[in-house]
Tab-separated table of C-alpha atoms and ligand atoms in Angstrom:
chain	number	residue	atom	x	y	z
G	1	MET	CA	-51.041	-37.328	185.085
G	2	LYS	CA	-52.263	-40.251	187.287
G	3	ALA	CA	-49.813	-41.533	189.605
G	4	ILE	CA	-49.681	-44.219	192.598
G	5	ARG	CA	-47.662	-42.160	195.295
G	6	LEU	CA	-46.461	-43.061	198.848
G	7	HIS	CA	-47.011	-40.382	201.452
G	8	ALA	CA	-46.067	-42.368	204.621
G	9	PHE	CA	-44.260	-45.431	205.264
G	10	ARG	CA	-47.169	-47.078	206.561
G	11	GLY	CA	-47.458	-49.992	204.081
G	12	LEU	CA	-50.271	-49.955	201.586
G	13	GLU	CA	-52.203	-47.620	203.980
G	14	GLY	CA	-49.386	-44.736	202.872
G	15	ILE	CA	-50.513	-45.010	199.357
G	16	ARG	CA	-52.815	-42.962	197.289
G	17	ALA	CA	-53.871	-42.597	193.660
G	18	GLU	CA	-53.806	-38.882	192.470
G	19	GLU	CA	-53.355	-36.360	189.853
G	20	ILE	CA	-50.091	-34.779	189.654
G	21	GLU	CA	-48.041	-32.833	187.071
G	22	ALA	CA	-46.031	-34.916	184.660
G	23	PRO	CA	-42.431	-34.764	185.458
G	24	ARG	CA	-40.034	-33.130	183.004
G	25	PRO	CA	-36.810	-34.792	181.831
G	26	GLY	CA	-33.601	-33.473	182.628
G	27	PRO	CA	-30.044	-34.165	180.987
G	28	GLY	CA	-29.634	-37.798	180.220
G	29	GLU	CA	-33.359	-38.438	180.939
G	30	VAL	CA	-36.286	-39.445	178.703
G	31	LEU	CA	-39.954	-38.912	179.487
G	32	LEU	CA	-41.838	-42.322	178.853
G	33	ARG	CA	-45.674	-42.704	178.279
G	34	VAL	CA	-45.994	-45.696	180.642
G	35	GLU	CA	-47.933	-48.612	178.665
G	36	ALA	CA	-47.482	-51.089	181.513
G	37	ALA	CA	-45.539	-51.147	184.937
G	38	GLY	CA	-44.620	-54.359	186.570
G	39	VAL	CA	-45.176	-54.925	190.311
G	40	ASN	CA	-42.552	-56.265	192.520
G	41	PRO	CA	-42.224	-57.264	196.154
G	42	VAL	CA	-39.849	-54.277	196.366
G	43	ASP	CA	-42.784	-51.831	195.843
G	44	TRP	CA	-44.658	-52.867	198.972
G	45	LYS	CA	-41.338	-53.240	200.808
G	46	ILE	CA	-40.554	-49.610	200.024
G	47	ALA	CA	-43.981	-48.531	201.033
G	48	ASN	CA	-43.239	-50.452	204.518
G	49	GLY	CA	-40.076	-48.305	204.994
G	50	ASP	CA	-38.013	-51.552	204.889
G	51	LEU	CA	-35.430	-50.126	202.443
G	52	GLN	CA	-35.244	-46.560	203.949
G	53	ALA	CA	-31.688	-47.240	205.529
G	54	SER	CA	-30.357	-47.402	202.003
G	55	LEU	CA	-32.934	-45.522	199.840
G	56	ARG	CA	-33.465	-42.529	201.818
G	57	HIS	CA	-36.644	-41.560	199.965
G	58	GLU	CA	-38.207	-38.248	200.729
G	59	LEU	CA	-41.868	-38.432	200.352
G	60	PRO	CA	-44.016	-38.297	198.509
G	61	ILE	CA	-42.544	-40.491	195.809
G	62	THR	CA	-44.322	-42.288	192.877
G	63	LEU	CA	-43.897	-46.249	193.347
G	64	GLY	CA	-42.899	-48.610	190.762
G	65	CYS	CA	-39.647	-49.478	188.914
G	66	ASP	CA	-40.349	-51.788	186.051
G	67	ALA	CA	-41.766	-49.954	183.062
G	68	SER	CA	-42.755	-50.480	179.324
G	69	GLY	CA	-43.734	-47.533	177.131
G	70	VAL	CA	-43.066	-45.266	174.528
G	71	VAL	CA	-40.597	-42.280	174.457
G	72	GLU	CA	-42.424	-38.914	174.415
G	73	ALA	CA	-39.532	-36.584	175.160
G	74	VAL	CA	-35.750	-36.650	175.484
G	75	ASP	CA	-33.403	-34.310	177.064
G	76	GLU	CA	-29.947	-33.226	176.061
G	77	GLY	CA	-27.391	-36.233	176.603
G	78	VAL	CA	-29.701	-38.874	175.081
G	79	GLU	CA	-28.282	-40.104	171.986
G	80	ASP	CA	-29.785	-43.649	171.206
G	81	LEU	CA	-33.457	-42.945	171.846
G	82	GLU	CA	-35.843	-40.810	169.902
G	83	VAL	CA	-39.531	-39.778	170.494
G	84	GLY	CA	-41.872	-42.772	169.374
G	85	ASP	CA	-39.325	-45.407	170.549
G	86	ALA	CA	-40.864	-48.316	172.230
G	87	VAL	CA	-38.740	-49.220	175.202
G	88	PHE	CA	-38.755	-51.044	178.548
G	89	GLY	CA	-36.401	-51.028	181.598
G	90	TYR	CA	-35.549	-51.153	185.253
G	91	LEU	CA	-35.843	-47.730	187.033
G	92	ASP	CA	-33.390	-47.105	189.754
G	93	LEU	CA	-34.985	-47.593	193.178
G	94	GLY	CA	-33.769	-44.312	194.325
G	95	ARG	CA	-36.314	-42.613	191.985
G	96	CYS	CA	-38.937	-45.221	191.028
G	97	GLY	CA	-41.962	-43.564	189.315
G	98	ALA	CA	-43.195	-46.250	187.084
G	99	PHE	CA	-46.868	-46.555	188.583
G	100	ALA	CA	-47.942	-43.511	186.538
G	101	SER	CA	-49.188	-42.571	183.084
G	102	HIS	CA	-45.852	-40.912	182.599
G	103	ALA	CA	-42.315	-41.655	184.255
G	104	LEU	CA	-38.905	-40.311	183.843
G	105	ALA	CA	-35.980	-42.876	183.012
G	106	ARG	CA	-32.326	-42.486	182.469
G	107	ALA	CA	-31.480	-43.480	178.963
G	108	GLU	CA	-29.060	-46.177	180.109
G	109	GLU	CA	-31.648	-48.002	181.994
G	110	LEU	CA	-33.673	-48.611	178.912
G	111	ALA	CA	-33.523	-51.119	176.000
G	112	PRO	CA	-35.751	-51.391	173.043
G	113	LYS	CA	-38.834	-53.396	173.571
G	114	PRO	CA	-38.803	-56.720	171.615
G	115	GLU	CA	-41.460	-56.182	168.815
G	116	SER	CA	-43.011	-59.636	169.384
G	117	VAL	CA	-43.624	-58.961	172.989
G	118	SER	CA	-46.564	-56.845	174.370
G	119	HIS	CA	-45.881	-53.862	176.708
G	120	ALA	CA	-47.672	-55.919	179.592
G	121	GLU	CA	-45.212	-58.863	179.054
G	122	ALA	CA	-42.189	-56.467	178.696
G	123	ALA	CA	-42.877	-54.509	181.726
G	124	ALA	CA	-42.878	-57.986	183.834
G	125	VAL	CA	-39.304	-58.625	182.873
G	126	PRO	CA	-36.590	-56.068	183.624
G	127	VAL	CA	-36.069	-56.544	187.373
G	128	ALA	CA	-36.613	-60.300	187.025
G	129	ALA	CA	-34.145	-60.684	184.296
G	130	LEU	CA	-31.490	-58.528	185.450
G	131	THR	CA	-31.673	-59.858	189.065
G	132	SER	CA	-31.405	-63.443	187.591
G	133	TRP	CA	-28.533	-62.466	185.406
G	134	GLN	CA	-26.489	-60.491	188.207
G	135	ALA	CA	-27.001	-63.084	190.769
G	136	MET	CA	-26.711	-66.515	188.942
G	137	VAL	CA	-24.224	-65.429	186.019
G	138	GLU	CA	-22.331	-62.330	187.382
G	139	ALA	CA	-22.074	-63.188	190.979
G	140	ALA	CA	-22.277	-67.013	191.081
G	141	GLY	CA	-20.574	-67.733	187.622
G	142	LEU	CA	-23.548	-70.197	186.313
G	143	ARG	CA	-22.619	-71.602	182.843
G	144	GLU	CA	-23.271	-74.552	180.684
G	145	GLY	CA	-23.330	-77.940	182.114
G	146	ARG	CA	-23.635	-76.743	185.834
G	147	ARG	CA	-26.594	-77.470	188.048
G	148	VAL	CA	-28.815	-74.820	189.572
G	149	LEU	CA	-31.356	-74.974	192.132
G	150	VAL	CA	-33.881	-72.092	191.654
G	151	HIS	CA	-36.157	-71.490	194.732
G	152	ALA	CA	-39.617	-70.087	194.057
G	153	ALA	CA	-39.321	-71.127	190.475
G	154	ALA	CA	-42.858	-69.966	189.708
G	155	GLY	CA	-42.443	-66.560	190.954
G	156	GLY	CA	-41.481	-63.263	189.186
G	157	VAL	CA	-37.848	-63.809	189.540
G	158	GLY	CA	-37.661	-67.489	189.578
G	159	SER	CA	-39.751	-68.142	186.385
G	160	ILE	CA	-37.460	-66.081	184.400
G	161	ALA	CA	-34.338	-67.539	186.182
G	162	VAL	CA	-35.380	-71.129	185.300
G	163	GLN	CA	-35.635	-70.113	181.506
G	164	MET	CA	-32.225	-68.091	181.490
G	165	ALA	CA	-30.436	-70.883	183.179
G	166	LYS	CA	-31.695	-73.288	180.511
G	167	ALA	CA	-30.765	-70.955	177.887
G	168	LEU	CA	-27.209	-71.082	179.372
G	169	GLY	CA	-27.221	-74.645	179.078
G	170	ALA	CA	-27.542	-75.559	182.747
G	171	THR	CA	-29.543	-78.394	184.468
G	172	VAL	CA	-32.384	-76.666	186.447
G	173	VAL	CA	-33.948	-77.979	189.576
G	174	GLY	CA	-37.031	-75.682	190.567
G	175	THR	CA	-39.144	-75.353	193.826
G	176	ALA	CA	-42.649	-74.388	194.143
G	177	SER	CA	-45.789	-75.678	195.490
G	178	GLY	CA	-47.287	-78.720	193.667
G	179	GLU	CA	-49.939	-76.643	191.831
G	180	ASN	CA	-47.060	-75.010	190.061
G	181	GLU	CA	-45.331	-78.006	188.915
G	182	ASP	CA	-46.673	-78.135	185.277
G	183	PHE	CA	-45.867	-74.406	185.032
G	184	VAL	CA	-42.351	-74.735	186.526
G	185	ARG	CA	-41.670	-77.700	184.012
G	186	SER	CA	-43.255	-75.914	181.049
G	187	LEU	CA	-40.523	-73.201	181.659
G	188	GLY	CA	-37.849	-75.809	181.157
G	189	ALA	CA	-36.892	-77.079	184.642
G	190	ASP	CA	-35.366	-80.542	184.523
G	191	ALA	CA	-36.524	-81.552	188.061
G	192	PHE	CA	-39.250	-80.085	190.171
G	193	ILE	CA	-39.581	-80.253	194.090
G	194	ASP	CA	-42.951	-79.464	195.927
G	195	TYR	CA	-41.457	-77.571	198.959
G	196	ARG	CA	-44.714	-78.166	200.785
G	197	THR	CA	-44.461	-82.004	200.773
G	198	THR	CA	-40.758	-82.901	200.265
G	199	PRO	CA	-37.810	-81.151	202.035
G	200	PHE	CA	-35.778	-79.970	199.095
G	201	GLU	CA	-32.522	-80.754	200.686
G	202	ASP	CA	-33.479	-84.651	200.464
G	203	ALA	CA	-34.176	-84.417	196.852
G	204	ALA	CA	-31.650	-81.868	195.474
G	205	ARG	CA	-28.026	-83.118	195.457
G	206	GLU	CA	-24.726	-81.886	193.899
G	207	ILE	CA	-25.719	-78.527	193.175
G	208	ASP	CA	-23.353	-76.006	191.797
G	209	VAL	CA	-25.474	-72.889	192.225
G	210	VAL	CA	-28.389	-72.084	194.612
G	211	PHE	CA	-30.498	-69.090	193.670
G	212	ASP	CA	-32.083	-68.181	196.948
G	213	THR	CA	-35.279	-66.026	196.369
G	214	VAL	CA	-36.947	-67.085	199.583
G	215	GLY	CA	-34.358	-66.438	202.422
G	216	GLY	CA	-34.751	-67.747	206.151
G	217	ASP	CA	-34.931	-71.375	206.745
G	218	THR	CA	-35.046	-72.154	203.135
G	219	GLN	CA	-31.675	-70.394	202.703
G	220	GLU	CA	-29.978	-72.096	205.811
G	221	ARG	CA	-31.111	-75.630	204.462
G	222	SER	CA	-29.973	-74.751	201.043
G	223	PHE	CA	-26.234	-75.260	202.101
G	224	LYS	CA	-26.942	-78.840	202.344
G	225	VAL	CA	-27.506	-79.400	198.547
G	226	LEU	CA	-24.418	-77.672	197.508
G	227	LYS	CA	-21.291	-79.359	196.125
G	228	ALA	CA	-17.906	-78.484	197.684
G	229	GLY	CA	-16.967	-75.386	195.886
G	230	GLY	CA	-20.512	-74.460	195.188
G	231	PHE	CA	-22.103	-71.084	195.336
G	232	LEU	CA	-25.230	-69.794	197.195
G	233	VAL	CA	-26.457	-66.513	195.975
G	234	SER	CA	-29.438	-64.823	197.683
G	235	ILE	CA	-31.518	-61.760	196.790
G	236	VAL	CA	-33.279	-61.668	200.097
G	237	THR	CA	-30.849	-62.071	203.066
G	238	PRO	CA	-26.945	-62.271	203.499
G	239	PRO	CA	-26.057	-65.842	203.894
G	240	SER	CA	-24.118	-67.153	206.906
G	241	GLU	CA	-20.431	-66.656	206.248
G	242	THR	CA	-19.774	-69.201	208.964
G	243	LEU	CA	-21.556	-71.888	207.329
G	244	ALA	CA	-19.971	-71.049	204.191
G	245	HIS	CA	-16.473	-71.338	205.552
G	246	ASP	CA	-17.293	-74.607	207.368
G	247	LEU	CA	-18.580	-76.312	204.260
G	248	GLY	CA	-16.287	-74.708	201.737
G	249	VAL	CA	-18.686	-72.957	199.523
G	250	THR	CA	-19.044	-69.447	198.569
G	251	THR	CA	-21.923	-67.121	199.126
G	252	ALA	CA	-23.136	-63.575	198.023
G	253	MET	CA	-26.030	-61.342	198.659
G	254	ILE	CA	-26.824	-58.966	195.813
G	255	ALA	CA	-29.097	-56.046	194.992
G	256	VAL	CA	-29.963	-55.564	191.312
G	257	HIS	CA	-28.937	-52.668	189.575
G	258	PRO	CA	-30.347	-51.059	186.393
G	259	ASP	CA	-28.433	-52.057	183.119
G	260	GLY	CA	-30.219	-51.179	179.823
G	261	ALA	CA	-27.246	-52.722	177.777
G	262	ARG	CA	-27.548	-56.214	179.549
G	263	LEU	CA	-31.257	-56.018	179.204
G	264	ARG	CA	-30.868	-55.356	175.370
G	265	GLU	CA	-28.982	-58.509	175.342
G	266	LEU	CA	-31.534	-60.476	177.291
G	267	ALA	CA	-34.368	-59.259	175.248
G	268	MET	CA	-32.785	-61.236	172.390
G	269	LEU	CA	-33.861	-64.339	174.350
G	270	MET	CA	-37.384	-62.948	174.074
G	271	GLU	CA	-37.177	-62.253	170.524
G	272	GLU	CA	-36.163	-65.802	169.871
G	273	GLY	CA	-38.959	-67.167	172.014
G	274	ARG	CA	-36.290	-68.648	174.602
G	275	MET	CA	-37.578	-66.502	177.513
G	276	ARG	CA	-41.208	-65.430	177.985
G	277	ALA	CA	-42.952	-63.346	180.760
G	278	THR	CA	-46.145	-64.898	182.439
G	279	VAL	CA	-48.484	-62.177	183.380
G	280	ALA	CA	-50.653	-63.827	186.158
G	281	GLN	CA	-53.087	-60.628	185.982
G	282	ALA	CA	-53.032	-57.060	184.519
G	283	TYR	CA	-54.821	-54.439	186.652
G	284	PRO	CA	-55.889	-50.958	185.714
G	285	LEU	CA	-53.511	-48.238	187.443
G	286	ASP	CA	-56.373	-47.250	189.673
G	287	GLU	CA	-56.303	-50.961	191.238
G	288	ALA	CA	-52.643	-50.625	192.119
G	289	LEU	CA	-53.412	-51.480	195.713
G	290	ALA	CA	-55.288	-54.738	195.024
G	291	ALA	CA	-52.190	-55.901	192.913
G	292	LEU	CA	-49.797	-54.850	195.880
G	293	ARG	CA	-51.935	-56.654	198.302
G	294	ARG	CA	-51.807	-59.711	196.007
G	295	SER	CA	-48.011	-59.427	195.561
G	296	ARG	CA	-47.711	-59.368	199.377
G	297	GLU	CA	-49.405	-62.790	199.750
G	298	GLY	CA	-46.205	-64.102	198.220
G	299	HIS	CA	-47.982	-66.790	195.837
G	300	THR	CA	-48.026	-65.097	192.368
G	301	ARG	CA	-47.411	-67.309	189.497
G	302	GLY	CA	-45.211	-64.949	187.199
G	303	LYS	CA	-45.954	-61.220	187.473
G	304	LEU	CA	-48.690	-58.864	188.094
G	305	VAL	CA	-48.789	-55.663	186.023
G	306	LEU	CA	-50.487	-52.253	185.859
G	307	LEU	CA	-52.000	-50.760	182.917
G	308	PRO	CA	-52.157	-46.921	183.123
G	309	ALA	CA	-53.982	-46.318	179.862
S	401	NAP	N1	-31.920	-58.299	195.934
S	401	NAP	C1	-32.649	-57.942	194.844
S	401	NAP	O1	-32.020	-57.179	194.062
S	401	NAP	C2	-34.108	-58.430	194.536
S	401	NAP	C3	-34.559	-58.375	193.288
S	401	NAP	C4	-35.763	-58.911	192.934
S	401	NAP	C5	-36.587	-59.524	194.082
S	401	NAP	N2	-35.823	-59.558	195.303
S	401	NAP	C6	-36.559	-60.202	196.235
S	401	NAP	O2	-36.790	-61.709	195.960
S	401	NAP	C7	-37.923	-62.204	196.307
S	401	NAP	C8	-38.724	-63.067	195.281
S	401	NAP	O3	-39.196	-61.940	194.452
S	401	NAP	P1	-40.315	-62.489	193.291
S	401	NAP	O4	-40.573	-61.091	192.564
S	401	NAP	O5	-39.903	-63.621	192.544
S	401	NAP	O6	-41.500	-62.744	194.197
S	401	NAP	P2	-42.829	-63.336	193.972
S	401	NAP	O7	-43.224	-63.323	192.519
S	401	NAP	O8	-43.832	-62.518	194.956
S	401	NAP	O9	-42.792	-64.959	194.361
S	401	NAP	C9	-43.910	-65.696	194.453
S	401	NAP	C10	-43.419	-67.029	194.357
S	401	NAP	O10	-42.793	-67.569	195.685
S	401	NAP	C11	-43.263	-68.979	195.607
S	401	NAP	N3	-42.798	-69.291	196.933
S	401	NAP	C12	-43.319	-68.806	198.250
S	401	NAP	N4	-42.606	-69.357	199.299
S	401	NAP	C13	-41.779	-70.222	198.664
S	401	NAP	C14	-41.114	-71.399	199.233
S	401	NAP	N5	-40.998	-71.387	200.736
S	401	NAP	N6	-40.221	-72.125	198.537
S	401	NAP	C15	-40.436	-72.068	197.095
S	401	NAP	N7	-41.259	-71.155	196.552
S	401	NAP	C16	-41.902	-70.347	197.444
S	401	NAP	C17	-44.641	-68.996	195.272
S	401	NAP	O11	-44.762	-70.218	194.967
S	401	NAP	P3	-46.068	-71.224	195.389
S	401	NAP	O12	-47.270	-70.260	195.295
S	401	NAP	O13	-46.078	-72.242	194.681
S	401	NAP	O14	-45.966	-71.182	196.985
S	401	NAP	C18	-44.749	-67.903	194.136
S	401	NAP	O15	-44.831	-68.611	192.882
S	401	NAP	C19	-38.724	-60.970	197.075
S	401	NAP	O16	-38.490	-61.035	198.448
S	401	NAP	C20	-38.240	-59.867	196.401
S	401	NAP	O17	-38.187	-58.682	197.243
S	401	NAP	C21	-34.616	-59.052	195.668
């Protein structure tokens, strides 16, 4: 099968497209024919070696962790899935493998693909939706009537987070550059801040939850917009505990984990048309490097996906 594999932690230079043998499922696993794979910043971060302290990958590995496809084989211990099922999911980063014509997944990482949604759209969702849920809801307790500031609201995670927060009944403020204003508002944001022209901390006030998808100076300035008792949750860097203590707010940094059961629930929002993926561009698998290069530039609207077929 065709696969995009990392041979050395040298960024995109360490990646090769090659023919390898298809993997065989073991207990609890299924073999997927990958119809589409979502591109995430974590893919090029893994290639840089940025996550080696925790992931300890032994090379070569096939990159990619967001997949949508069709079950081609199941091994023992898999009860809810059958050959021919259309499924999607976030594959654990310890194994990855989605940038290929076939990939292994653990049954509990997968959920049925919503029928109304294409494989390309489905592959754009698992990491973004599970990250948004685990950060905003599970960690920060976002719920109806609360105000959330979503940074990078036009990005892969942010564009899903805005819709999820609206579906929960929250009031949403989103940041992005001005050219993305119409897009972010179309996702349901109640207010928009162009981070290039307006210091967001001058425009956003009394926020219950900040969803930090940017880190650095953006994260530090975000403390100023929180209500006392508010929550800053980051998916990029651990927030300052000193600042949190001084201001009387709570912080967390989370790393998304696979959760097929939750994905199954979030897929209902897609079926109901309340959450949709935005695919900025679909690339053939052979052009994975071009897609990763574009992701690395940091200005994708929605998601990039790869199509193995
Ligand atoms: N911890 C975890 O489990 C976890 C999970 C998922 C993602 N992440 C991390 O979260 C980050 C975001 O991921 P992603 O997939 O959403 O990335 P992405 O799709 O590449 O984000 C691109 C978006 O970021 C916006 N942007 C760039 N700089 C900005 C700024 N200063 N303020 C506001 N918006 C800005 C861009 O908008 P403009 O073009 O308008 O500038 C663009 O739409 C990445 O670092 C990723 O590795 C972590």
